[in-house]
XYZ file of C-alpha atoms in Angstrom:
556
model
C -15.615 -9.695 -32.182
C -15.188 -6.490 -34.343
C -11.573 -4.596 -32.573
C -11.084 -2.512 -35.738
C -9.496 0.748 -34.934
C -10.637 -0.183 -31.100
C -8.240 0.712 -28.421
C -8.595 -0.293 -24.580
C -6.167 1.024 -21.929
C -5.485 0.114 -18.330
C -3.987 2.034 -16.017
C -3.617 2.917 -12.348
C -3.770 5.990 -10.476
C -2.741 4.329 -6.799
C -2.454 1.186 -5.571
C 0.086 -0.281 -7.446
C 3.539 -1.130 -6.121
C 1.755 0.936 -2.550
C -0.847 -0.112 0.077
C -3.662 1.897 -0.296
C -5.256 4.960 -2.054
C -6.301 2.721 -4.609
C -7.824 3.797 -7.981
C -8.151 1.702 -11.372
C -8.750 3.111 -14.823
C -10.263 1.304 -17.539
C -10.383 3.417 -20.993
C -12.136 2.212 -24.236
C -11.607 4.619 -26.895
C -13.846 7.690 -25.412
C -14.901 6.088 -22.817
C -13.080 5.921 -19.667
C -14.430 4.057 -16.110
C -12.906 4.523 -12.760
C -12.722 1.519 -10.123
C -12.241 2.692 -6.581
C -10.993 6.019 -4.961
C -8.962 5.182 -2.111
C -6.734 7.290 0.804
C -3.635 6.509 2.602
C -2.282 8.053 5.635
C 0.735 9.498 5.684
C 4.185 8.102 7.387
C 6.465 9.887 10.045
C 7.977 11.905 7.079
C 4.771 13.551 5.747
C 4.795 15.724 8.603
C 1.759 17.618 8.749
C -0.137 15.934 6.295
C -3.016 14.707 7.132
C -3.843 12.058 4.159
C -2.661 11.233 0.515
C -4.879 10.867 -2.574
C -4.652 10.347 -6.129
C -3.392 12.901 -9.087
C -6.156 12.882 -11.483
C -4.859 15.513 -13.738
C -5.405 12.858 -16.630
C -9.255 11.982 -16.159
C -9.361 15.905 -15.537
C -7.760 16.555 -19.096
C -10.923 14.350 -20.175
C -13.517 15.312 -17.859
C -15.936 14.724 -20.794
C -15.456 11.054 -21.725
C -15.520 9.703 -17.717
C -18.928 7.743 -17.291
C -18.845 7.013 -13.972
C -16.546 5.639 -10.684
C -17.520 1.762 -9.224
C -16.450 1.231 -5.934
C -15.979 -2.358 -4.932
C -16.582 -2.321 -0.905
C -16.262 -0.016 1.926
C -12.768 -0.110 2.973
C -10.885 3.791 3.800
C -8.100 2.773 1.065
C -10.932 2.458 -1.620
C -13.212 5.368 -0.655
C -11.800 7.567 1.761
C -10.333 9.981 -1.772
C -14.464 10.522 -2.707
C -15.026 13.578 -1.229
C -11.627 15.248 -2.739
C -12.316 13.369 -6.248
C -15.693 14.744 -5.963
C -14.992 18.652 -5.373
C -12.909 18.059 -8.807
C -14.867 15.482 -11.206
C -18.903 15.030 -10.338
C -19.629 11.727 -11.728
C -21.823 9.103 -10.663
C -20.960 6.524 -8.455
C -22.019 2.714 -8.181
C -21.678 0.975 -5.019
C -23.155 -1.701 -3.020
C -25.706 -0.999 0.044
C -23.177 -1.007 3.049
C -20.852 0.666 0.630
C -22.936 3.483 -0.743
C -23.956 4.157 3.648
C -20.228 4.303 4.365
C -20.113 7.065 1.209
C -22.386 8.986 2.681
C -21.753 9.630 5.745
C -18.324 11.328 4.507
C -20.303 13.216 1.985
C -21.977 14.877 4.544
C -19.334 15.876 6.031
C -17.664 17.398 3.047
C -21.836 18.995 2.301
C -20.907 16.911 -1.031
C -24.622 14.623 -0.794
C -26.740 16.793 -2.182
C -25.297 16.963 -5.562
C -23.722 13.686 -6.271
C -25.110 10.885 -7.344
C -25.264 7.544 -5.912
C -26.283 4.233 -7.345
C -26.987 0.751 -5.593
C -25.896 -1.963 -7.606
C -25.101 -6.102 -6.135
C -23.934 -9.052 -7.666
C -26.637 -9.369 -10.168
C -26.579 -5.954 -11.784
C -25.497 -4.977 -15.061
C -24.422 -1.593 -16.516
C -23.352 -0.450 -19.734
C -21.158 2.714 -18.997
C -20.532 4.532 -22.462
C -19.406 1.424 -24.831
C -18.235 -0.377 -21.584
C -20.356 -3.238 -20.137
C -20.173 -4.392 -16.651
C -21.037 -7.514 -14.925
C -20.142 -8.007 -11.066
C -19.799 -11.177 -8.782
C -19.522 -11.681 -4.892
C -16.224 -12.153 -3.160
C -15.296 -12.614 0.613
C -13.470 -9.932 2.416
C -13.208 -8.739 5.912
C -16.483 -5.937 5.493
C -19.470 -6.843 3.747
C -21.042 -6.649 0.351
C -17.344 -6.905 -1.720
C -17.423 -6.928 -5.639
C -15.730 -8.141 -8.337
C -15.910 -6.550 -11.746
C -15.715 -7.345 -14.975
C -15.633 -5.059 -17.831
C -16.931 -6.177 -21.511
C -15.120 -4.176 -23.868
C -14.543 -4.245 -27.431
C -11.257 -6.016 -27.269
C -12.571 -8.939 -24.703
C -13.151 -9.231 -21.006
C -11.414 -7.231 -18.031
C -11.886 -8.415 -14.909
C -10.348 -6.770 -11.805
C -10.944 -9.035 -8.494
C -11.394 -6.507 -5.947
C -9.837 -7.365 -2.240
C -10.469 -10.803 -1.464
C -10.305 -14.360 -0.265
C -12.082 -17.692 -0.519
C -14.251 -17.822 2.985
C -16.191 -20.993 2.317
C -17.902 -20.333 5.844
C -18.911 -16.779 5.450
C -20.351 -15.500 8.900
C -22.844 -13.473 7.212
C -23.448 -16.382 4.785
C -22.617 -14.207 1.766
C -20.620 -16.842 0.081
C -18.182 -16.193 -2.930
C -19.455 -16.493 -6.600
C -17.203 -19.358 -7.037
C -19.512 -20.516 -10.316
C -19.392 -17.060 -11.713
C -15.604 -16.651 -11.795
C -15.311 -19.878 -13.289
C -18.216 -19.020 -16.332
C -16.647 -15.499 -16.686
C -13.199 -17.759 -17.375
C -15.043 -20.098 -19.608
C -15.820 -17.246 -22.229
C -12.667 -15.810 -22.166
C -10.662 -13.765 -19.874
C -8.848 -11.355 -21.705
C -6.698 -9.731 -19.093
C -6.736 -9.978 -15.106
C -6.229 -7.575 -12.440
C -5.890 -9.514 -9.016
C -4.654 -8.115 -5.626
C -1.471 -9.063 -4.438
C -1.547 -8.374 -0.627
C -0.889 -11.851 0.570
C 0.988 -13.076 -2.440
C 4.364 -13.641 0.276
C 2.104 -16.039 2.060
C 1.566 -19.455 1.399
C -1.767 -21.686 2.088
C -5.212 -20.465 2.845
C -6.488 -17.503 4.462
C -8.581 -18.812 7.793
C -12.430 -18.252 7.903
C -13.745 -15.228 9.976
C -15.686 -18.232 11.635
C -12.092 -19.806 13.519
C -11.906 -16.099 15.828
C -15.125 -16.811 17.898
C -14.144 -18.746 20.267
C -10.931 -17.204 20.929
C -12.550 -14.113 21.466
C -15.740 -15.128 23.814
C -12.907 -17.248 25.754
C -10.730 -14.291 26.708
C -13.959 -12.455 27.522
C -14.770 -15.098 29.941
C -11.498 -15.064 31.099
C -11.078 -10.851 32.139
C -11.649 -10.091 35.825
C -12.328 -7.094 34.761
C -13.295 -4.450 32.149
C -12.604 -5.514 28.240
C -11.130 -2.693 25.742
C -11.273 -4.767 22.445
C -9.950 -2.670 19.705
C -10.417 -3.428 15.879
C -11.076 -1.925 12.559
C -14.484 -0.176 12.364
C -15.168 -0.985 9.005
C -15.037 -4.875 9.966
C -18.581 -5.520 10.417
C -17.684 -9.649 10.890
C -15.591 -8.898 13.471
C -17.704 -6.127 15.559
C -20.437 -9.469 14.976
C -18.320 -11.569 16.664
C -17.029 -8.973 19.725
C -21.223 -8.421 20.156
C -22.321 -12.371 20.538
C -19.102 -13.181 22.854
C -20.455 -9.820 24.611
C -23.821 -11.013 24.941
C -22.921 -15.105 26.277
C -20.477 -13.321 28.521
C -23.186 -11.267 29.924
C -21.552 -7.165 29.326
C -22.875 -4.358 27.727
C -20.910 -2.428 25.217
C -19.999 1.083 25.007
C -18.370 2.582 21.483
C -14.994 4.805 21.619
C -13.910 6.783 18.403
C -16.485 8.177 15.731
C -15.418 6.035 13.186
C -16.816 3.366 15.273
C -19.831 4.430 16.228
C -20.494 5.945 12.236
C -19.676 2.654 10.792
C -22.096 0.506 13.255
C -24.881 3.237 13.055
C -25.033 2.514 8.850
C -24.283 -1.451 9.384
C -27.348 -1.627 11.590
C -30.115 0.618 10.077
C -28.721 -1.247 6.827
C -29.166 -4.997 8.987
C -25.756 -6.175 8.395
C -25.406 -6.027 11.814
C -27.258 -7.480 14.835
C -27.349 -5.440 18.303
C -29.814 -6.506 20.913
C -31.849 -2.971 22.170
C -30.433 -2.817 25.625
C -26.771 -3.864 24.539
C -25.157 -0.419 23.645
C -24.508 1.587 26.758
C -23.202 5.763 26.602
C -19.618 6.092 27.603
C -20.622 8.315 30.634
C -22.187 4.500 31.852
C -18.810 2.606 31.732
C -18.146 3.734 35.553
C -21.410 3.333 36.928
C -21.598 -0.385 35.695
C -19.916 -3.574 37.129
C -16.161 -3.390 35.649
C -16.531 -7.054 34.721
C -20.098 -6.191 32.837
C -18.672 -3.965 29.931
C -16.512 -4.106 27.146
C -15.753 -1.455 25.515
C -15.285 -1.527 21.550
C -12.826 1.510 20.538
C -11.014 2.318 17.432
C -7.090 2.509 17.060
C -5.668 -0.682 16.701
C -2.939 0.798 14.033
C -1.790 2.876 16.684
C -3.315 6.494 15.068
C -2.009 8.925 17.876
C -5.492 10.636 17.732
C -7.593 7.467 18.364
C -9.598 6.361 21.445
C -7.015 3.161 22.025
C -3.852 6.048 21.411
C -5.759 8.621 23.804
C -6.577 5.145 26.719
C -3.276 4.444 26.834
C -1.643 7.891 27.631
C -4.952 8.549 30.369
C -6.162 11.180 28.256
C -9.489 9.724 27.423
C -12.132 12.204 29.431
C -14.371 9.495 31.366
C -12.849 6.275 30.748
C -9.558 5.207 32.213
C -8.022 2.098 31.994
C -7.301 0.195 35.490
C -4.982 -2.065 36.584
C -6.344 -6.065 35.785
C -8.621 -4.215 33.100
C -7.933 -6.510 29.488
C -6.985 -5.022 26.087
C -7.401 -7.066 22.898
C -6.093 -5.690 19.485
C -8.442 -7.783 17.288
C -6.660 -6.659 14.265
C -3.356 -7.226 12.679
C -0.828 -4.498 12.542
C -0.276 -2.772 8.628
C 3.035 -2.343 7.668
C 4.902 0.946 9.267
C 2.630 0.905 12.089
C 4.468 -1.350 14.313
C 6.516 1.089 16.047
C 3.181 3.366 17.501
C 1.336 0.095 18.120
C 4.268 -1.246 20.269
C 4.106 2.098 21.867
C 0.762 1.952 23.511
C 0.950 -1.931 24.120
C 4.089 -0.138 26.311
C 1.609 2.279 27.626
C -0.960 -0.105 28.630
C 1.447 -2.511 30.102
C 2.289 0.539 32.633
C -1.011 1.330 33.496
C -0.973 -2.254 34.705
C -3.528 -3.854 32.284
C -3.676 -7.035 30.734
C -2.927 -6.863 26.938
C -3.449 -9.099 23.862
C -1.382 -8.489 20.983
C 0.558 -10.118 18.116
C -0.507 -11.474 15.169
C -3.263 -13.532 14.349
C -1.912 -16.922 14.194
C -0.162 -16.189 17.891
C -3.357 -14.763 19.859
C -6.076 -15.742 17.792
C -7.979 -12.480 17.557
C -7.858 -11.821 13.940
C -7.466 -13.673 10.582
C -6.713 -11.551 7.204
C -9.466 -10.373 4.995
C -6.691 -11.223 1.854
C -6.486 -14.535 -0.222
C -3.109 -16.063 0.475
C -1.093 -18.259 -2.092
C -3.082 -21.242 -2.866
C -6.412 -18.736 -3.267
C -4.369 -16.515 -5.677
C -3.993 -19.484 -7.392
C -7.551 -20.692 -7.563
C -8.774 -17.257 -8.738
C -6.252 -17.461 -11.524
C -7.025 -20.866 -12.345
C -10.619 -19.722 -12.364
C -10.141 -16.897 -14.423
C -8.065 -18.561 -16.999
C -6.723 -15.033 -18.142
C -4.028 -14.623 -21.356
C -2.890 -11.173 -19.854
C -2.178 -10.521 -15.925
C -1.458 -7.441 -13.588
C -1.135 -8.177 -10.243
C -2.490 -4.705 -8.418
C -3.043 -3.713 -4.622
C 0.548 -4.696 -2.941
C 3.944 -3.313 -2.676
C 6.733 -4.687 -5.172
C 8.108 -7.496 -3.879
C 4.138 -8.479 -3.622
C 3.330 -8.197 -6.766
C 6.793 -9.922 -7.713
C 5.199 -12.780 -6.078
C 2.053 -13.046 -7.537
C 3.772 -12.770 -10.930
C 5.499 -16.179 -10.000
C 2.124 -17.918 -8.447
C 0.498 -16.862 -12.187
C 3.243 -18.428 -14.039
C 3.040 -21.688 -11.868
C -0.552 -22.333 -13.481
C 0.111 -21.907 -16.836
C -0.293 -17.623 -17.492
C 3.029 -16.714 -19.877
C 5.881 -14.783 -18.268
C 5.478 -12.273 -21.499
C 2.122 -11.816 -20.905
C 2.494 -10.517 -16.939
C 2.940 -6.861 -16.382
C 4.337 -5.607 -13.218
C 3.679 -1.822 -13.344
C 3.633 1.301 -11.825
C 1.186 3.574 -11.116
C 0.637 5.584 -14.300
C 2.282 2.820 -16.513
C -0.708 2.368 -19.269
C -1.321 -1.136 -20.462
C -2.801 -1.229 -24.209
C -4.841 -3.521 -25.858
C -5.021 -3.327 -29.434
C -6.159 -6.661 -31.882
C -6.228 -8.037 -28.577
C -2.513 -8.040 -27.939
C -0.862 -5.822 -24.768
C 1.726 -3.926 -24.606
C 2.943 -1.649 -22.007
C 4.947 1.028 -23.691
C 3.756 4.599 -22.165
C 2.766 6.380 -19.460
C 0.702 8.877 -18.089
C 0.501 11.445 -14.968
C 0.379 9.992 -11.790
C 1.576 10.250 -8.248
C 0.557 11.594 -4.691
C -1.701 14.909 -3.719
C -1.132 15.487 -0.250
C -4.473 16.812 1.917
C -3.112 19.085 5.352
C -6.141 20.956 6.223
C -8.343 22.266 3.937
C -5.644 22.090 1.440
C -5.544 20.047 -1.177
C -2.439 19.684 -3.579
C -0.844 23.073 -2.130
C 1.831 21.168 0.034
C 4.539 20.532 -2.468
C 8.205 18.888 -1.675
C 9.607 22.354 -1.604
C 7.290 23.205 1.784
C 7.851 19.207 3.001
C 11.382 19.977 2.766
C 10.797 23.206 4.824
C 8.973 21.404 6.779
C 11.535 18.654 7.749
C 14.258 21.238 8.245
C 12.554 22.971 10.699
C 12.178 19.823 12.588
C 15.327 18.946 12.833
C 17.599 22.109 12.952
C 14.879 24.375 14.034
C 14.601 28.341 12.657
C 16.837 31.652 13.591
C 14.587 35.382 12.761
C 16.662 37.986 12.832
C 14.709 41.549 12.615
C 16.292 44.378 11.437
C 15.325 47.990 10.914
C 17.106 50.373 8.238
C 16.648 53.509 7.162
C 15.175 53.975 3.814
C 17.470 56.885 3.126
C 20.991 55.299 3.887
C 20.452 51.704 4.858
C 21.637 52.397 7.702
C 20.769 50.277 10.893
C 18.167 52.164 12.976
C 17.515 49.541 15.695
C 18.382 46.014 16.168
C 19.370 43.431 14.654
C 17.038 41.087 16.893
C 17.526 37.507 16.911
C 14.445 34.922 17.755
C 15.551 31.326 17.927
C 12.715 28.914 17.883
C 13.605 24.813 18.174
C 17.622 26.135 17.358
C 19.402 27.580 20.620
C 17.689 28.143 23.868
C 18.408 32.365 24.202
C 19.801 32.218 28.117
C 22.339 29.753 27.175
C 23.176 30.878 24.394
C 24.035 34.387 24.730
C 27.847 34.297 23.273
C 26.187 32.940 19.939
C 23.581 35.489 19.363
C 25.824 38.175 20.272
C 27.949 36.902 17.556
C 25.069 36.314 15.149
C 23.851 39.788 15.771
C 27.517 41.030 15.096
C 27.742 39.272 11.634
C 24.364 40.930 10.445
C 25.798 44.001 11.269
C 29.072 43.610 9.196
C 26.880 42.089 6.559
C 24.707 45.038 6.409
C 27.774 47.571 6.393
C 29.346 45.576 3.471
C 26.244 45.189 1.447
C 25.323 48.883 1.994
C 28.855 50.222 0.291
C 27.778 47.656 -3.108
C 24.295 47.259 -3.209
C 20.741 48.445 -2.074
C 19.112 45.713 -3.592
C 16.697 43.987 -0.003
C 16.752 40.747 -1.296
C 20.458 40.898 -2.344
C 20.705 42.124 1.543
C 18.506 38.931 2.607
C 20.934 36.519 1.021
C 24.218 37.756 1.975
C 23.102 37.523 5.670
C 21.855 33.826 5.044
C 25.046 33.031 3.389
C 27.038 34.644 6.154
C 24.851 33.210 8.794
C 24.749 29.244 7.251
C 28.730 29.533 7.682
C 28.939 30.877 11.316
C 26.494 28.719 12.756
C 27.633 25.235 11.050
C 30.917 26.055 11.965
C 30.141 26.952 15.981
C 27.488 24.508 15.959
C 27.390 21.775 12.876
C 23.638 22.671 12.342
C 21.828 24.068 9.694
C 18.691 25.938 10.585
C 16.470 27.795 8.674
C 17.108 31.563 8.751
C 14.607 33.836 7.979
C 15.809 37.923 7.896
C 13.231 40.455 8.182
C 14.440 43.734 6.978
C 11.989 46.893 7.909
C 12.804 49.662 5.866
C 11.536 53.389 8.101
């Protein structure tokens, strides 16, 4: 293989030492390929922010050599960044058939379909994207039609896995490409890129196939009606919820729009199976038979806007939960969500329904859609790579799959643990990891996009927690001298009533600020800061507290 003056770099953008908002960058010389554009949702400290994407400032800086963005399945934390990727960088994109439906329906939504370009591809196609050739293969996951990739590059093969695990009893029958893997490892893995999110646990992931029974005997078992809450994007498991449905004799209604998006594409696309009559309107629920229905809804991760979040506070217009009525969460909790999960379980327990909850192993209603240790080690073993990266987990994940890679034979040199942005390059077919480029979080709130910075998070947290103080003030533009107030709002600081000693004072210590800043200065915003300075030490001394003080001066 001719690598004269060749160059190939690896990189990611998210989803490296972080769950979610994954994207991968492969570079060979001028041509650069994307894998995945993911979203994560924000935690308790974002507040206002309504998701997190990738910085792509770098494939931005070379708009001209990006050839297109593969997606490897339909999953929000590998396409739910499109639309905002899109609006910035218009390349094509290469999906598979469930995949590209999923796409679309949020490029409708952003009126981004029109002008972008979509391409099927499966297991059997090939590209050639600028110098870079592609090749994919099938692996299990917990939503249909998941790819591997592997790039053929002037320095040797990449191959990056994609979310997986070894289901041997695939309920859709789309088994792994077990004999692919192990050819693509036969000629020569240069360098792997494997997920890492079960790398802490050991033994096999179980097969989609051990939930069915668990889950048509708890529907035989509810007097009453069944709320059965899981992700929308797991078409395997909505399978499952719609057989027990049917040999338990209900009808299903579908909560939350995800839902009923994600199970309008997986049916006109037949990856999944409804009978005609099944699907009953939510205005039906109460004219039906409690013990008839079930009802399918979305927020098992405990999202404070989703139909499970709205059920359990009664705020769901038309469906209530009852006492006796039984809720499943058919889904295991992500890290950080625990606390709003275990505050509708709460919630649900009060409104005197029967709930099933825990992890998979305890209740039976869900099994992970991520290879676990001895997996890991078969795809490595597979593979048969010189160079690793273990991708998709947090640290300590990742620090784990380094150690599973150097139990079957992969060099502890030859393993990079990285960060997003850290650039992996492969020159004479050798890697090093010795730079870095541009990455970290863009924050969506709104229609915004990038414009919340720390600076207004900060802000933002402050006002939280100490609340805000206006004080108005009118002087005259001749003298600076006070023409009416000063006039103190307090919003999330002191309640006004009881707290009329303190404003009095406030008010008092604007004034003297004002008289003393008159005699030196004229300067407004000199005037602003003075008062905030003045102000910060009165009120933490009367009342340890720091809020945010905002003076409006009016000049007549």
């Amino acid at each position: 293989m001719n690598t004269t003056n060749s160059k190939v770099s690896i990189f990611a953008l998210g989803g490296v030492n972080e769950i979610g908002k994954n994207m991968y960058v492969i570079q060979s010389d001028d041509d650069i390929v994307v894998i995945d554009c993911g979203s994560k949702f924000p935690d308790e400290t974002l507040l206002g922010i309504d998701l997190i994407i990738q910085d792509i400032s770098y494939l931005l800086e070379n708009e001209d050599k990006v050839r297109g963005l593969i997606i490897t399945h339909g999953h929000e934390d590998h396409i739910g960044g499109i639309p905002y990727f899109l609006k910035q960088l218009n390349v094509p994109i290469y999906a598979t058939n469930l995949t590209v439906g999923l796409i679309e329906i949020k490029l409708k939504e952003h009126g981004l379909l029109r002008n972008t370009q979509l391409f099927l591809i499966d297991s059997d196609s090939k590209l050639r994207l600028g110098t870079i050739k592609t090749s994919f293969f099938r692996v299990s996951h917990s939503i249909p039609d998941c790819l591997g990739v592997a790039f053929h590059t002037s320095q040797g093969t990449i191959v990056h896995t994609g979310d997986f695990k070894f289901d041997l009893t695939p309920v859709d029958e789309q088994y792994p490409d077990i004999h692919k893997m192990a050819e693509l490892g036969n000629k020569g893995v240069l360098l792997l890129l494997s997920e890492s999110t079960n790398a802490e646990r050991p033994g096999f992931t179980a097969s989609e196939q051990k939930i069915a029974a668990q889950v048509e005997e708890a529907f035989r078992n509810a007097p009453r009606k069944i709320f059965i809450s899981t992700f929308a994007s797991n078409v395997h498991r909505v399978q499952t919820i719609v057989n027990a449905a049917i040999k338990t004799n209900r009808k299903i209604a579908l909560l939350g729009r995800s839902m009923v998006n994600v199970v309008a594409v997986a049916m006109e696309r037949g990856y999944l199976t409804i009978p005609e009559d099944m699907l009953i309107d939510q205005n039906e629920i109460n004219t039906m038979n409690p013990e008839n229905v079930v009802i399918l809804c979305t927020g098992s991760q405990g999202e404070p806007m989703a139909a499970l979040s709205r059920l359990a506070s009664s705020s769901y217009r038309n469906v209530e939960v009852l006492p006796e009525d039984t809720i499943i969460f058919a889904a295991g909790p992500i890290p950080g969500n625990e606390k709003s999960i275990t505050r509708i379980i709460d919630n649900l327990y009060t409104l005197g329904a029967h709930v099933i909850y825990g992890s998979g192993n305890v209740t039976g209603m869900h099994v992970s859609g991520h290879a676990c240790q001895e997996e890991l080690k078969l795809m490595l073993t597979l593979m048969k790579p010189k160079y690793f990266i273990p991708i998709h987990g947090e640290y300590r994940m990742l620090h784990h799959h380094q150690l599973l890679a150097e139990s079957v034979g992969v060099e502890r040199n030859n393993i990079f643990i990285v960060q997003n942005g850290d650039v992996v390059d492969i020159v004479d077919e050798k890697a090093v990891q010795t730079r870095n480029i541009e990455a970290g979080n863009v924050f969506v709130d709104g229609f915004g996009i990038g414009d919340v910075g720390e600076i207004i998070l900060r802000d933002r947290k402050l006002l939280s927690e100490d609340g805000m103080l206006v004080i108005v003030t009118t002087l005259s533009k001749a003298n600076n001298k006070i023409i009416s107030g000063p006039d103190t709002i307090s919003r999330g600081f002191v309640y006004g009533p009881e707290s009329e000693e303190l404003i009095k004072d406030v008010n008092q210590n604007v004034r003297s600020t004002i008289s003393k800043t008159r005699d030196t200065n004229k300067n407004q915003r000199v005037l602003k800061q003075n008062i905030k300075k003045s102000l910060e030490k009165l009120l933490y001394s009367r009342t340890k507290r720091k809020p945010m003080i905002l003076p409006i001066i009016i000049e007549l």
